[in-house]
Coordinates of C-alpha atoms in Angstrom, one line a residue:
Chain A
N1 CA -18.8 -8.5 -3.0
A2 CA -15.4 -10.3 -3.4
G3 CA -13.4 -7.1 -4.2
V4 CA -9.9 -8.0 -5.1
T5 CA -9.0 -11.7 -5.0
Q6 CA -5.4 -13.1 -5.3
T7 CA -4.5 -16.6 -6.2
P8 CA -2.6 -18.4 -4.7
K9 CA -2.3 -17.2 -1.1
F10 CA 1.1 -19.1 -0.4
R11 CA 3.7 -20.6 -2.7
V12 CA 7.2 -21.9 -2.3
L13 CA 9.3 -22.0 -5.5
K14 CA 12.8 -23.3 -6.2
T15 CA 15.4 -20.9 -7.7
G16 CA 14.9 -20.7 -11.4
Q17 CA 11.3 -21.9 -11.5
S18 CA 8.5 -19.8 -13.0
M19 CA 5.0 -19.0 -11.8
T20 CA 2.1 -16.6 -12.4
L21 CA 0.1 -14.8 -9.7
L22 CA -3.4 -14.0 -10.6
C23 CA -5.4 -10.9 -9.4
A24 CA -9.1 -10.6 -10.1
Q25 CA -11.3 -7.7 -9.2
D26 CA -15.1 -7.3 -9.6
M27 CA -15.4 -3.6 -9.2
N28 CA -14.9 -2.6 -12.8
H29 CA -11.9 -0.6 -12.0
E30 CA -9.6 0.8 -14.7
Y31 CA -6.4 0.8 -12.6
M32 CA -4.6 -2.2 -11.2
Y33 CA -1.3 -2.5 -9.4
W34 CA 1.2 -5.1 -8.2
Y35 CA 3.2 -4.3 -5.1
R36 CA 5.7 -6.2 -3.1
Q37 CA 6.1 -5.8 0.6
D38 CA 9.3 -6.4 2.4
P39 CA 10.1 -5.7 6.0
G40 CA 11.0 -2.1 6.6
M41 CA 10.4 -1.2 3.0
G42 CA 6.7 -0.6 2.8
L43 CA 4.9 -1.3 -0.4
R44 CA 6.9 -0.9 -3.6
L45 CA 5.2 -0.7 -6.9
I46 CA 6.3 -3.4 -9.4
H47 CA 4.0 -2.8 -12.4
Y48 CA 0.6 -1.3 -13.0
S49 CA -2.1 -1.0 -15.6
V50 CA -4.3 1.9 -16.5
G51 CA -6.7 -0.2 -18.4
E52 CA -7.3 -3.3 -20.4
G53 CA -4.5 -4.2 -22.7
T54 CA -2.0 -1.6 -21.1
T55 CA 0.8 -2.1 -18.6
A56 CA 3.6 0.1 -17.3
K57 CA 6.7 -0.3 -15.1
G58 CA 6.7 0.8 -11.5
E59 CA 9.5 1.3 -9.1
V60 CA 10.9 -2.3 -9.0
P61 CA 9.9 -4.0 -12.3
D62 CA 13.1 -6.2 -12.9
G63 CA 12.5 -9.9 -12.9
Y64 CA 8.7 -9.5 -13.4
N65 CA 6.3 -9.4 -16.3
V66 CA 2.6 -8.5 -16.3
S67 CA -0.4 -8.8 -18.6
R68 CA -3.8 -7.3 -18.5
L69 CA -5.8 -9.1 -21.3
K70 CA -9.1 -8.6 -19.5
K71 CA -10.1 -5.6 -17.5
Q72 CA -10.9 -7.5 -14.4
N73 CA -7.6 -9.6 -14.4
F74 CA -4.0 -8.6 -13.8
L75 CA -1.3 -11.3 -14.0
L76 CA 2.1 -11.1 -12.5
G77 CA 4.7 -13.5 -13.8
L78 CA 8.1 -14.5 -12.5
E79 CA 10.0 -16.2 -15.4
S80 CA 13.0 -17.4 -13.3
A81 CA 12.5 -16.9 -9.6
A82 CA 15.3 -15.8 -7.4
P83 CA 15.6 -15.7 -3.5
S84 CA 15.6 -11.9 -3.7
Q85 CA 11.9 -12.3 -4.9
T86 CA 10.8 -13.8 -1.6
S87 CA 8.3 -11.4 -0.4
V88 CA 4.6 -10.8 0.1
Y89 CA 2.9 -9.6 -3.0
F90 CA -0.3 -7.5 -3.0
C91 CA -2.5 -6.6 -5.9
A92 CA -4.7 -3.6 -5.8
S93 CA -7.2 -1.8 -7.9
S94 CA -8.7 1.7 -8.1
P95 CA -11.3 3.4 -10.3
G96 CA -8.7 6.2 -11.1
R97 CA -5.3 7.3 -10.2
L98 CA -5.9 10.5 -8.4
N99 CA -8.4 11.2 -5.5
T100 CA -9.5 7.5 -5.4
E101 CA -8.7 4.9 -2.8
A102 CA -6.9 1.7 -3.7
F103 CA -8.5 -1.7 -2.7
F104 CA -6.0 -4.4 -1.8
G105 CA -6.2 -8.1 -2.3
Q106 CA -5.3 -10.4 0.7
G107 CA -1.8 -10.9 -0.5
T108 CA 0.4 -13.8 -1.7
R109 CA 3.3 -15.0 0.4
L110 CA 6.0 -16.3 -1.9
T111 CA 9.2 -17.9 -0.8
V112 CA 11.9 -18.8 -3.2
V113 CA 14.5 -21.3 -1.9
Chain B
G1 CA 15.3 5.2 -2.8
Q2 CA 12.4 6.1 -0.5
Q3 CA 10.9 9.4 -1.4
V4 CA 8.4 9.3 1.4
M5 CA 9.7 8.6 5.0
Q6 CA 7.8 7.8 8.1
I7 CA 8.8 8.1 11.8
P8 CA 8.9 6.3 14.1
Q9 CA 9.4 2.9 12.6
Y10 CA 7.9 1.2 15.7
Q11 CA 5.9 2.5 18.6
H12 CA 4.7 0.6 21.7
V13 CA 2.1 2.3 23.8
Q14 CA -0.1 1.4 26.8
E15 CA -3.7 1.3 26.1
G16 CA -5.2 4.6 26.6
E17 CA -2.1 6.5 25.6
D18 CA -2.0 8.7 22.6
F19 CA 0.0 7.9 19.4
T20 CA 1.3 9.9 16.5
T21 CA 3.1 8.9 13.3
Y22 CA 4.7 11.4 10.9
C23 CA 5.1 11.2 7.2
N24 CA 7.6 13.4 5.4
S25 CA 8.3 13.8 1.6
S26 CA 11.3 15.3 -0.1
T27 CA 9.0 16.9 -2.7
T28 CA 5.7 18.6 -2.6
L29 CA 2.7 16.3 -2.8
S30 CA -0.5 16.7 -4.7
N31 CA -2.3 14.6 -2.1
I32 CA -1.7 12.0 0.5
Q33 CA -3.5 8.9 1.6
W34 CA -3.3 6.9 4.8
Y35 CA -3.8 3.1 5.1
K36 CA -3.9 0.6 8.0
Q37 CA -2.6 -2.9 7.8
R38 CA -3.5 -5.3 10.6
P39 CA -1.0 -8.1 11.4
G40 CA -1.3 -10.7 8.6
G41 CA -3.7 -8.6 6.7
H42 CA -3.8 -6.2 3.7
P43 CA -3.7 -2.5 3.6
V44 CA -7.0 -0.7 4.1
F45 CA -7.6 2.8 3.1
L46 CA -8.3 5.2 5.8
I47 CA -8.5 8.7 4.3
Q48 CA -7.1 11.1 1.7
L49 CA -6.0 14.6 2.3
V50 CA -5.7 17.2 -0.5
K51 CA -5.6 20.8 0.7
S52 CA -2.7 22.5 2.4
G53 CA -3.3 22.6 6.1
E54 CA -6.2 20.2 5.9
V55 CA -7.3 18.4 9.1
K56 CA -9.7 15.6 9.1
K57 CA -11.1 13.5 11.9
Q58 CA -12.4 10.0 12.1
K59 CA -13.6 9.3 15.6
R60 CA -10.2 9.0 17.6
L61 CA -8.1 9.5 14.5
T62 CA -6.9 13.0 13.4
F63 CA -5.1 13.4 10.1
Q64 CA -3.2 16.5 9.1
F65 CA -1.6 17.7 5.9
G66 CA 1.2 20.3 6.2
E67 CA 1.0 23.8 4.9
A68 CA 3.8 23.1 2.5
K69 CA 2.1 19.8 1.5
K70 CA 5.4 17.9 2.2
N71 CA 4.4 16.3 5.5
S72 CA 1.5 14.7 7.2
S73 CA 0.5 13.2 10.6
L74 CA -1.9 10.7 12.0
H75 CA -2.7 11.1 15.7
I76 CA -4.7 8.5 17.6
T77 CA -6.2 9.6 20.9
A78 CA -6.6 7.1 23.7
T79 CA -5.4 4.0 21.8
Q80 CA -7.2 0.7 22.0
T81 CA -6.0 -2.8 21.2
T82 CA -8.0 -2.7 18.0
D83 CA -5.6 0.1 16.8
V84 CA -2.7 -2.4 16.6
G85 CA -1.2 -2.6 13.0
T86 CA 1.0 -0.8 10.7
Y87 CA 0.0 2.7 9.4
F88 CA 1.2 3.6 5.9
C89 CA 1.1 7.1 4.2
A90 CA 1.2 7.2 0.5
G91 CA 2.1 10.4 -1.3
F92 CA 1.0 11.3 -4.8
R93 CA 3.3 13.8 -6.6
G94 CA 1.0 14.7 -9.5
Y95 CA -0.1 13.9 -13.0
G96 CA 1.5 10.8 -14.6
Q97 CA 2.8 9.7 -11.2
N98 CA 1.8 6.9 -8.9
F99 CA 1.3 6.9 -5.2
V100 CA 4.6 6.3 -3.3
F101 CA 4.2 4.4 0.1
G102 CA 6.2 5.2 3.1
P103 CA 7.9 2.3 5.0
G104 CA 5.1 2.4 7.7
T105 CA 4.9 2.8 11.5
R106 CA 4.1 -0.4 13.4
L107 CA 2.0 0.3 16.4
S108 CA 1.7 -2.1 19.3
V109 CA -0.8 -1.5 22.1
L110 CA -0.3 -3.1 25.4
P111 CA -3.5 -3.9 27.3

């Protein structure tokens, strides 16, 4: 089983460029999440989705957009990248919100120069 | 700001020594989860605690949820080099909320 797969694994962007990170899960999970991980900050929730066609803002949504057109995919977009968005991005999925574990992808290391 | 705190931020131990990390929340939690992230890896679920005062064990790992459901701890007995990584707690405050992760405790084990 692939679980949660993120594409790409690494990316370097110039300030102002745009890009989309793709997350795909094959576990038929309803919930999907995008986190960013910065040193000493743990994992901070950017956006999440409770089902196909739905999205909601998390703790740090500014500068990001998301879409969940298909249940298995959750896309994270950066319209105009900034150096402050240099981070490691993790996608996760879970069958529910409460009393269920989250399964994480392998992460995308993004550097904005 | 951070609603879930963890101490210590870093811990270096000699192999065979015990290790404990503490997780504290400013508000009462519905439940709490613990994750482990190996260096260069992704977080992996370890356990979930739901009941006040709950204690769960996984081999050398002991997890505890405080009576007031505002704190939790992870204790590792006789650490091994395979225990190296960052341990995160994630607290859930209730309906309509999402899990909030603590900043993590990075464990180094010297052979």
